[in-house]
XYZ file of C-alpha atoms in Angstrom:
592
model
C -34.526 56.522 -48.288
C -30.989 55.162 -48.295
C -31.757 51.472 -47.756
C -29.902 49.009 -49.965
C -31.864 47.487 -52.772
C -33.680 44.345 -51.778
C -33.775 45.207 -48.058
C -37.084 45.866 -46.313
C -37.291 49.630 -45.596
C -37.029 50.712 -41.978
C -40.416 52.403 -42.275
C -42.018 49.121 -43.262
C -40.505 47.373 -40.237
C -42.036 50.040 -37.998
C -45.373 49.715 -39.807
C -45.298 45.965 -39.205
C -45.178 46.637 -35.458
C -48.183 48.968 -35.723
C -50.167 46.482 -37.826
C -49.394 43.741 -35.316
C -50.674 45.998 -32.534
C -53.925 46.465 -34.470
C -54.541 42.744 -35.125
C -52.120 40.534 -33.145
C -54.279 37.409 -33.255
C -55.298 37.620 -36.908
C -51.738 38.279 -38.130
C -50.257 35.493 -36.015
C -47.174 37.523 -35.136
C -43.706 38.245 -36.473
C -40.268 36.639 -36.649
C -37.413 39.039 -35.891
C -34.141 37.981 -37.503
C -31.760 40.001 -35.388
C -29.076 39.591 -32.748
C -29.851 41.040 -29.328
C -29.207 44.752 -29.404
C -30.607 48.161 -30.160
C -32.689 47.453 -33.329
C -34.550 44.575 -31.694
C -35.112 46.400 -28.417
C -36.306 49.453 -30.334
C -38.806 47.422 -32.367
C -40.120 45.599 -29.293
C -40.422 48.925 -27.464
C -42.364 50.347 -30.396
C -44.721 47.376 -30.288
C -45.157 47.600 -26.520
C -46.116 51.275 -26.700
C -48.516 50.632 -29.587
C -50.440 47.876 -27.795
C -53.377 48.856 -25.589
C -52.439 49.446 -21.989
C -52.567 46.253 -19.969
C -52.007 43.928 -22.952
C -50.077 40.832 -21.864
C -46.571 40.262 -23.283
C -45.255 37.003 -21.851
C -41.709 35.786 -22.447
C -41.247 32.137 -23.402
C -37.795 30.839 -22.418
C -35.875 28.354 -24.530
C -36.499 24.719 -23.591
C -39.729 25.448 -21.700
C -41.423 22.262 -20.381
C -44.994 21.387 -21.326
C -46.204 22.030 -17.789
C -45.112 25.669 -18.075
C -46.027 26.069 -21.746
C -49.550 24.615 -21.726
C -50.354 24.362 -18.038
C -51.372 21.405 -15.955
C -51.810 20.416 -12.371
C -50.848 22.973 -9.699
C -49.098 20.530 -7.414
C -48.882 22.691 -4.281
C -52.493 23.887 -4.466
C -53.770 20.395 -5.266
C -52.034 18.789 -2.285
C -53.268 21.585 -0.013
C -56.874 21.551 -1.236
C -57.224 17.806 -1.645
C -58.668 18.233 -5.139
C -57.177 18.924 -8.588
C -56.309 22.599 -9.153
C -55.423 23.760 -12.675
C -52.278 25.838 -13.244
C -52.321 28.065 -16.324
C -49.357 27.993 -18.687
C -47.579 30.838 -20.471
C -49.802 30.621 -23.563
C -53.019 30.855 -21.551
C -51.618 33.717 -19.435
C -50.966 35.692 -22.639
C -54.607 35.463 -23.792
C -55.417 38.566 -25.834
C -51.740 39.562 -26.078
C -48.372 38.380 -27.339
C -45.806 35.723 -26.472
C -42.087 36.465 -27.002
C -40.213 33.239 -27.863
C -36.523 33.633 -27.061
C -33.959 31.872 -29.298
C -36.691 30.584 -31.598
C -34.081 29.122 -33.958
C -33.315 26.505 -31.284
C -36.929 25.552 -30.594
C -37.583 21.842 -31.101
C -40.285 20.683 -33.489
C -42.501 19.227 -30.719
C -42.748 22.563 -28.891
C -43.331 24.382 -32.175
C -46.176 22.000 -33.043
C -47.894 22.695 -29.696
C -47.607 26.462 -30.165
C -48.846 26.187 -33.768
C -51.913 24.260 -32.577
C -52.722 27.032 -30.079
C -52.269 29.714 -32.766
C -54.722 27.833 -34.993
C -57.356 26.982 -32.372
C -57.122 30.039 -30.103
C -57.228 27.824 -27.038
C -55.080 25.465 -24.978
C -56.318 21.915 -24.467
C -54.813 20.460 -21.278
C -55.080 16.681 -21.362
C -52.556 15.590 -18.751
C -52.160 14.922 -15.013
C -55.707 13.600 -14.847
C -57.095 16.883 -16.213
C -59.203 17.557 -19.262
C -59.812 21.285 -19.599
C -59.777 23.884 -22.374
C -58.449 27.395 -21.667
C -58.830 30.359 -24.073
C -55.513 31.490 -25.567
C -56.010 33.881 -28.489
C -52.445 35.079 -28.893
C -49.864 36.395 -31.293
C -46.246 35.225 -31.317
C -43.019 37.197 -31.711
C -40.246 34.718 -32.553
C -36.839 36.175 -31.645
C -34.511 34.594 -34.207
C -30.850 34.957 -33.207
C -29.450 32.501 -35.769
C -25.907 33.200 -36.920
C -26.205 31.318 -40.247
C -28.837 30.516 -42.851
C -29.057 26.975 -41.485
C -30.334 28.235 -38.139
C -34.011 28.989 -38.633
C -37.119 28.888 -36.453
C -39.279 25.817 -37.108
C -41.197 26.062 -40.423
C -44.463 25.333 -38.590
C -44.112 28.688 -36.822
C -42.822 30.749 -39.766
C -45.797 29.521 -41.801
C -48.226 31.072 -39.311
C -46.496 34.419 -38.710
C -47.408 37.208 -41.096
C -44.124 39.127 -40.942
C -40.478 38.189 -41.047
C -38.230 41.175 -40.439
C -34.451 41.350 -40.905
C -33.645 44.108 -38.429
C -29.868 43.618 -38.627
C -30.011 44.961 -42.181
C -31.575 48.279 -41.178
C -29.423 51.407 -40.729
C -29.310 52.530 -37.120
C -30.132 56.123 -38.044
C -33.353 54.969 -39.733
C -34.293 52.980 -36.633
C -33.709 56.043 -34.465
C -36.210 57.997 -36.564
C -39.113 55.676 -35.773
C -41.859 57.856 -34.256
C -43.669 57.141 -31.022
C -46.990 55.484 -31.931
C -50.309 57.130 -31.190
C -52.010 54.647 -28.864
C -55.407 56.360 -29.282
C -55.213 56.045 -33.093
C -54.319 52.366 -32.800
C -57.206 51.770 -30.401
C -59.547 53.420 -32.928
C -58.108 51.204 -35.674
C -58.757 48.087 -33.592
C -62.374 49.180 -33.180
C -62.693 49.911 -36.909
C -61.012 46.700 -38.115
C -64.120 44.491 -38.201
C -65.924 46.920 -40.546
C -63.139 47.252 -43.151
C -64.191 45.805 -46.510
C -62.007 44.415 -49.305
C -62.811 44.918 -53.013
C -62.831 41.754 -55.082
C -60.129 43.085 -57.409
C -57.770 43.514 -54.454
C -58.393 39.915 -53.419
C -57.634 38.698 -56.937
C -54.468 40.800 -57.127
C -53.148 39.485 -53.794
C -53.689 35.861 -54.820
C -52.154 36.422 -58.260
C -49.097 38.093 -56.712
C -48.570 35.125 -54.389
C -48.651 32.749 -57.360
C -46.299 34.958 -59.376
C -43.637 34.765 -56.644
C -43.943 30.995 -56.227
C -45.647 31.133 -52.826
C -47.630 27.902 -52.594
C -48.892 28.379 -49.026
C -52.602 29.064 -48.702
C -51.946 30.979 -45.467
C -49.825 33.673 -47.134
C -52.680 35.366 -49.081
C -54.894 35.175 -45.984
C -52.205 36.835 -43.867
C -51.656 39.456 -46.576
C -55.387 40.155 -46.559
C -55.317 40.565 -42.768
C -52.362 42.941 -43.046
C -54.100 44.996 -45.755
C -57.252 45.340 -43.638
C -55.195 46.378 -40.596
C -53.356 48.964 -42.740
C -56.654 50.392 -43.993
C -58.060 50.544 -40.457
C -54.924 52.290 -39.213
C -55.215 54.860 -42.006
C -58.862 55.523 -41.108
C -60.287 53.978 -44.280
C -63.295 51.715 -44.433
C -62.095 49.908 -47.565
C -58.725 48.402 -48.490
C -56.973 50.488 -51.132
C -54.005 49.826 -53.442
C -51.532 51.367 -50.980
C -52.749 49.024 -48.221
C -52.413 46.001 -50.497
C -48.936 47.133 -51.560
C -47.737 47.382 -47.958
C -49.198 43.956 -47.164
C -47.523 42.427 -50.223
C -44.126 43.863 -49.289
C -44.288 42.662 -45.693
C -45.895 39.252 -46.167
C -44.725 38.119 -49.616
C -41.189 39.544 -49.666
C -39.569 37.025 -47.273
C -41.661 34.150 -48.671
C -40.852 34.609 -52.390
C -39.149 31.617 -54.018
C -38.852 32.875 -57.590
C -39.089 36.004 -59.670
C -42.230 36.459 -61.759
C -41.771 35.814 -65.468
C -41.205 38.926 -67.527
C -44.173 38.176 -69.730
C -46.349 37.001 -66.849
C -49.692 38.732 -66.908
C -52.462 38.675 -64.343
C -55.226 36.146 -64.968
C -57.943 37.241 -67.337
C -61.043 38.419 -65.480
C -64.246 36.492 -66.159
C -66.457 37.900 -68.932
C -69.076 40.344 -67.661
C -72.623 39.135 -67.346
C -74.975 40.400 -70.067
C -77.074 43.399 -69.012
C -80.727 42.816 -68.229
C -83.131 43.445 -71.133
C -84.829 46.391 -69.435
C -81.565 48.298 -68.914
C -81.715 50.481 -72.032
C -79.026 52.863 -70.878
C -76.625 50.180 -69.644
C -74.194 50.893 -72.481
C -73.826 54.439 -71.219
C -72.920 53.340 -67.690
C -69.333 54.064 -66.604
C -67.167 51.298 -65.216
C -66.684 51.070 -61.478
C -64.098 53.488 -60.127
C -60.688 52.487 -58.806
C -57.440 51.336 -60.360
C -57.308 48.996 -63.303
C -56.892 45.346 -62.144
C -53.805 44.877 -64.312
C -52.211 48.055 -62.969
C -52.984 46.924 -59.422
C -51.376 43.549 -60.113
C -48.228 45.163 -61.504
C -48.045 47.489 -58.515
C -48.196 44.565 -56.082
C -45.478 42.689 -57.982
C -43.226 45.744 -57.950
C -43.842 46.347 -54.250
C -43.032 42.742 -53.340
C -39.934 42.659 -55.541
C -38.596 45.774 -53.811
C -38.898 44.065 -50.423
C -37.106 40.802 -51.317
C -34.429 40.035 -48.694
C -30.794 40.232 -49.687
C -29.352 37.147 -51.367
C -32.694 35.847 -52.598
C -32.288 36.916 -56.216
C -29.015 35.006 -56.494
C -30.573 31.901 -54.979
C -33.789 31.802 -57.004
C -32.209 29.528 -59.617
C -31.061 26.956 -57.056
C -32.896 23.692 -56.635
C -35.489 23.880 -53.842
C -34.521 20.474 -52.536
C -30.921 21.562 -52.070
C -32.144 24.589 -50.132
C -34.279 22.369 -47.893
C -31.320 20.056 -47.344
C -29.095 22.949 -46.337
C -31.725 24.222 -43.894
C -31.926 20.764 -42.365
C -28.158 20.582 -42.052
C -28.005 22.294 -38.685
C -29.168 19.203 -36.860
C -26.921 16.962 -38.948
C -23.853 18.913 -37.891
C -24.647 18.109 -34.286
C -24.628 14.373 -34.884
C -27.555 12.054 -34.367
C -29.871 12.560 -31.441
C -30.299 9.694 -29.044
C -32.186 9.219 -25.818
C -30.398 8.577 -22.559
C -31.440 7.746 -19.006
C -28.540 9.469 -17.273
C -27.241 12.537 -19.110
C -28.073 15.108 -21.745
C -30.799 17.716 -22.124
C -34.034 16.909 -20.225
C -36.897 16.206 -22.637
C -39.642 15.141 -20.249
C -40.505 12.096 -18.207
C -41.826 8.591 -18.687
C -43.522 5.979 -16.570
C -41.256 3.157 -15.440
C -39.590 1.323 -12.608
C -36.632 2.605 -10.583
C -33.834 0.382 -11.850
C -30.706 0.449 -14.038
C -29.656 3.816 -12.634
C -32.766 5.661 -13.865
C -33.306 9.082 -12.295
C -36.572 9.801 -10.473
C -38.510 12.969 -11.279
C -39.936 13.816 -7.863
C -42.166 16.670 -9.003
C -43.722 14.736 -11.884
C -44.199 11.666 -9.670
C -46.091 13.761 -7.124
C -48.016 15.432 -9.938
C -49.085 12.007 -11.221
C -50.148 10.867 -7.734
C -51.937 14.073 -6.672
C -55.283 13.581 -8.501
C -55.759 10.209 -6.786
C -55.143 11.358 -3.207
C -58.798 11.926 -2.184
C -59.723 8.400 -3.305
C -56.674 6.783 -1.720
C -57.126 8.607 1.570
C -60.770 7.507 1.713
C -59.674 3.924 1.112
C -57.271 4.228 4.038
C -60.271 5.235 6.207
C -58.401 7.173 8.881
C -55.655 4.631 9.426
C -52.262 6.183 10.242
C -49.852 6.551 7.369
C -48.179 9.099 5.084
C -50.090 12.198 4.005
C -49.378 11.442 0.349
C -49.781 7.926 -1.044
C -47.546 7.150 -4.029
C -48.005 3.888 -5.892
C -45.847 2.122 -8.461
C -47.907 3.439 -11.373
C -47.180 7.011 -10.278
C -43.405 6.707 -10.694
C -42.047 9.063 -13.381
C -38.449 8.843 -14.601
C -36.366 11.557 -16.222
C -35.765 11.361 -19.980
C -32.704 12.954 -21.560
C -31.543 13.580 -25.098
C -27.953 14.130 -26.209
C -26.219 14.799 -29.508
C -23.550 12.301 -30.416
C -20.188 13.247 -31.901
C -19.672 12.679 -35.618
C -16.683 10.734 -36.973
C -15.952 11.305 -40.679
C -14.127 8.206 -41.982
C -12.222 8.831 -45.223
C -11.644 5.568 -47.121
C -8.945 6.439 -49.663
C -7.920 4.322 -52.654
C -4.089 4.599 -52.560
C -3.491 2.365 -55.566
C -2.255 3.382 -58.995
C -0.178 6.224 -60.336
C -2.674 8.959 -59.427
C -2.860 7.988 -55.769
C -0.659 10.833 -54.619
C -3.055 13.393 -56.115
C -6.017 11.755 -54.430
C -4.280 11.631 -51.077
C -3.213 15.245 -51.376
C -6.810 16.293 -51.985
C -8.064 14.026 -49.197
C -5.538 15.702 -46.913
C -6.877 19.111 -47.958
C -10.449 18.039 -47.253
C -9.475 16.597 -43.870
C -7.728 19.841 -42.913
C -10.747 21.913 -43.999
C -13.088 19.721 -41.960
C -10.842 19.790 -38.911
C -10.976 23.577 -38.916
C -14.641 23.260 -37.887
C -14.154 20.321 -35.509
C -13.481 22.608 -32.579
C -16.995 23.995 -33.009
C -18.856 20.790 -33.939
C -16.583 18.411 -32.004
C -16.322 16.134 -35.016
C -13.586 13.546 -35.379
C -11.821 12.508 -38.580
C -10.229 9.169 -39.491
C -8.468 7.963 -42.647
C -8.337 4.379 -43.941
C -6.071 3.786 -46.963
C -6.015 0.597 -49.058
C -3.480 -0.545 -51.665
C -1.701 -3.713 -52.718
C -3.149 -6.557 -50.670
C -4.059 -4.764 -47.438
C -5.966 -1.900 -45.854
C -4.379 0.303 -43.203
C -5.844 2.599 -40.572
C -3.729 5.590 -41.488
C -5.318 8.015 -39.019
C -7.312 6.838 -35.985
C -10.297 9.055 -35.069
C -8.943 12.414 -33.959
C -9.675 16.114 -33.980
C -5.982 17.043 -33.975
C -4.930 18.809 -37.149
C -1.222 18.290 -36.383
C -1.704 14.549 -36.036
C -3.667 14.410 -39.289
C -0.875 16.184 -41.189
C 1.770 13.855 -39.817
C -0.192 10.716 -40.680
C -0.932 11.798 -44.254
C 2.482 13.234 -45.072
C 4.547 10.197 -46.054
C 2.066 7.641 -47.389
C 3.372 5.886 -50.539
C 1.006 5.081 -53.422
C 0.746 2.453 -56.127
C -0.177 -1.192 -56.409
C -3.426 -3.104 -56.825
C -6.908 -2.130 -55.542
C -8.294 -4.274 -52.652
C -11.583 -2.342 -52.461
C -13.368 -4.975 -50.360
C -10.610 -4.936 -47.730
C -10.801 -1.148 -47.532
C -14.552 -1.240 -46.929
C -14.198 -4.028 -44.366
C -11.645 -2.001 -42.419
C -13.791 1.141 -42.612
C -16.898 -0.773 -41.521
C -15.047 -2.248 -38.532
C -13.955 1.255 -37.521
C -17.501 2.599 -37.979
C -18.907 -0.182 -35.781
C -16.345 0.638 -33.101
C -17.310 4.327 -33.245
C -20.991 3.405 -32.884
C -20.166 1.322 -29.812
C -18.426 4.383 -28.375
C -21.595 6.423 -28.865
C -20.458 8.372 -31.934
C -22.130 8.796 -35.332
C -19.942 7.531 -38.209
C -19.949 9.135 -41.647
C -18.146 7.293 -44.465
C -16.489 8.981 -47.475
C -15.037 6.575 -50.060
C -12.617 7.958 -52.674
C -11.952 5.405 -55.428
C -11.802 4.958 -59.190
C -13.952 1.823 -58.866
C -11.388 -0.529 -60.457
C -11.240 -3.299 -57.859
C -8.817 -6.116 -58.819
C -7.902 -7.804 -55.501
C -10.431 -9.907 -53.611
C -10.828 -10.443 -49.900
C -8.506 -13.470 -49.995
C -5.714 -11.386 -51.531
C -5.916 -13.122 -54.916
C -6.020 -11.111 -58.147
C -9.018 -11.176 -60.477
C -11.394 -8.355 -61.335
C -14.610 -10.430 -61.332
C -14.068 -11.861 -57.851
C -12.762 -8.536 -56.541
C -15.891 -6.704 -57.707
C -18.163 -9.367 -56.213
C -16.338 -9.089 -52.879
C -16.536 -5.286 -53.005
C -20.305 -5.357 -53.563
C -20.618 -7.854 -50.709
C -18.603 -5.521 -48.442
C -20.780 -2.546 -49.429
C -24.081 -4.100 -48.315
C -23.382 -3.878 -44.527
C -22.843 -0.120 -44.920
C -26.396 0.291 -46.227
C -27.918 -2.119 -43.701
C -26.263 -0.315 -40.784
C -27.793 3.006 -41.843
C -24.427 4.783 -41.976
C -24.490 7.973 -44.048
C -22.010 7.558 -46.890
C -20.592 9.401 -49.898
C -18.757 7.735 -52.814
C -16.434 10.017 -54.749
C -15.600 8.560 -58.180
C -12.080 9.804 -58.954
C -11.780 8.037 -62.307
C -11.037 10.269 -65.355
C -14.194 8.737 -66.807
C -17.067 7.901 -64.431
C -17.061 4.122 -63.981
C -20.349 2.151 -64.065
C -19.097 -0.103 -61.267
C -18.603 2.887 -58.988
C -22.288 3.731 -59.380
C -23.171 0.136 -58.530
C -21.028 0.427 -55.417
C -22.802 3.625 -54.383
C -26.182 1.929 -54.784
C -25.060 -1.102 -52.788
C -23.727 1.152 -50.003
C -26.829 3.369 -49.983
C -24.424 6.254 -50.565
C -24.595 9.521 -52.457
C -22.577 9.355 -55.689
C -20.266 12.174 -56.759
C -18.361 11.951 -60.064
C -15.272 14.050 -59.563
C -12.423 13.154 -61.965
C -10.239 16.004 -60.712
C -10.819 15.915 -56.968
C -10.967 19.394 -55.476
C -10.671 19.704 -51.709
C -13.249 22.512 -51.499
C -15.826 20.595 -53.555
C -15.161 17.455 -51.553
C -15.554 19.300 -48.258
C -18.854 20.799 -49.439
C -20.112 17.346 -50.500
C -19.175 15.870 -47.114
C -21.009 18.693 -45.331
C -24.118 18.053 -47.463
C -23.974 14.341 -46.654
C -23.667 15.137 -42.955
C -26.645 17.486 -43.178
C -28.813 14.882 -44.923
C -28.018 12.265 -42.280
C-alpha cells in the first residue's frame, strides 16, 4: 500500500461499497466527498454491479420539491378519474434500493429532515393534498458531496445516519483502477446469510469502548459499526463476527467521526467479575477460558485500526475548540447573507394559501392540486348545471413562495483619533482589501466610517471596488478627540439604510474605548461614555452582527462594556493585524 498516512485505504473504500450492497438499509448509506470524475464514477459503478439485479437506484436532484420527494396527488390522473390518485415520490420508488442525492452539500435542512425521517421509519407518510397514506420506503442513501471547502458539508442530520463517509479525492488513481469486479453471486449469498450472523459480547464491548475513546458521542455510530461488522462477516462467509470484521467496521465508521485521540494511558473498561461456579462443578477450576482474542488486545486492535483511517487534517485539529469548529461549519450560510422570504423573486421554496394581490404569483399546478380532491363533491352540488369542468374556489388558491440571500455590507467604524490612528487605519485598510478580494465571489460590500475631533465622516460609501477603497483610505489624517457616540450614530444610520435596501449589515468597530467627546460636541469623559453606551444599544436591539476590536495597548474595561451594550463579539487586539482582523470578521459573519 502506498496511501498517505491518515487516509482511508483504497481497498477499504471498495469494501464499503460491497458492505453497502450487502445491507443498504441497515447501514443507511454513504457520503462520498469527491468532485465529479473518475473515482466517484468508479465507486458508483462498483456499487451498481454489486447490488442484486433489478435493485432500484434513483437519482435525487438538488432542490427537489416535496411533491417529487415524498409523493402526493397525481393531478392528471385525479382529474381524469374523478377521484384522488396517489403519485409515488422518489423515495418510495427506490424501496429496497438506493437514492443518489446530487450536491448534498447544498441540501437545505428541511429536505434533509424529511429524508432522515424516511431513513428512520422505512416508510413515507404522505399527509398533503387531501391524502393520508403510508408507502413503504426502506432505502439507503448515497450523498454525493461536491463541497470545495470544509464549510460546505451535507446536513448533519444525514451524515449522522450514514455509516460511511469516504474521501475519494484522496485516493490514488492507480489504486482505484485496481478495484476488482464484485462477485454478485457471493454478495447475494452474503445477503441471505446476514440475518444469521452472531456477534460475541466481547466484540460489542470493544466497539462501544472504541467509540468512547475517540470522542464519538453518537449512539448511532456503534450501531452502524455493528451493522458493518456483521455485513463484513457475512461477506467473508463467517457465521460470527471476528476481530478482522470489527477492525474494518471501526476504520470505516469511526475514522471520519473521531473528534479526539485516545489518551495514551487509556485502557478498556474492566470486565465485570465472573460469577462464582456452581457448587456441584468440582472440575470448574480445570476448565479453560473461552477461545478467541483477549478483550484488551481486541480493544487495542480496534483503536489502532480507527487511528490509521483518520482523515487528513484531523490530528492537527483535535486540540481546537469544538464550538469554533461548529461555528466554522455554519459559516457557509453566513457568507451568503441572511435569508429572507420574497413574493416575487429568488429560489422557489414551496407555496402558501393566500389571495391574489400585491403582485403575488399564482402557482397553477398547486392550485389545481388543492382543488382536485373536492371535484366529485363540487360537481355533485352543481347537479348537472352547465359550467367549467374544474371548480376552483378561493380556498384553493396557492401562491408561490421564494427565498433569496441578501448581500452583506461590512461597515468598518474606525477610531481616527490620537497618535496611533495612522497605524489603525493602515490595518483597517489591509483588512478591507483582504475582504474585498472575496467580494467578487460573495458579492459583499464594504464601507468605512471614521470619527475624530468633533465629527464622524463616511469615508467610504458601500462598495465592492478595491480601487475606490484604496483611494478613500489613502489620505485620511489622524489625531484629535474621540467622539465615539457620533461614530456609532453614523454607522447605525448607514446600517439602517443598507437594511432598507435589502442588504445585511455587519458592523466592525475599531477603537481604544477612550471616548471624550459627547454627542453635543462638548468635552467630558463621563458624558461621552454615557452617550457612547446610549448609541450602542440600538445596535443590539436591531440584531446587527457586530465585532468590537479593542486597539488599546492595555484592554480597556469600558471597551468591554461597549461590546456588551452593542451585543458584539469582543476582540482585544493591541497590535492590530490585518490577517487576524479579517479572520475575526469572517467568524462574525459566519455566526450571524
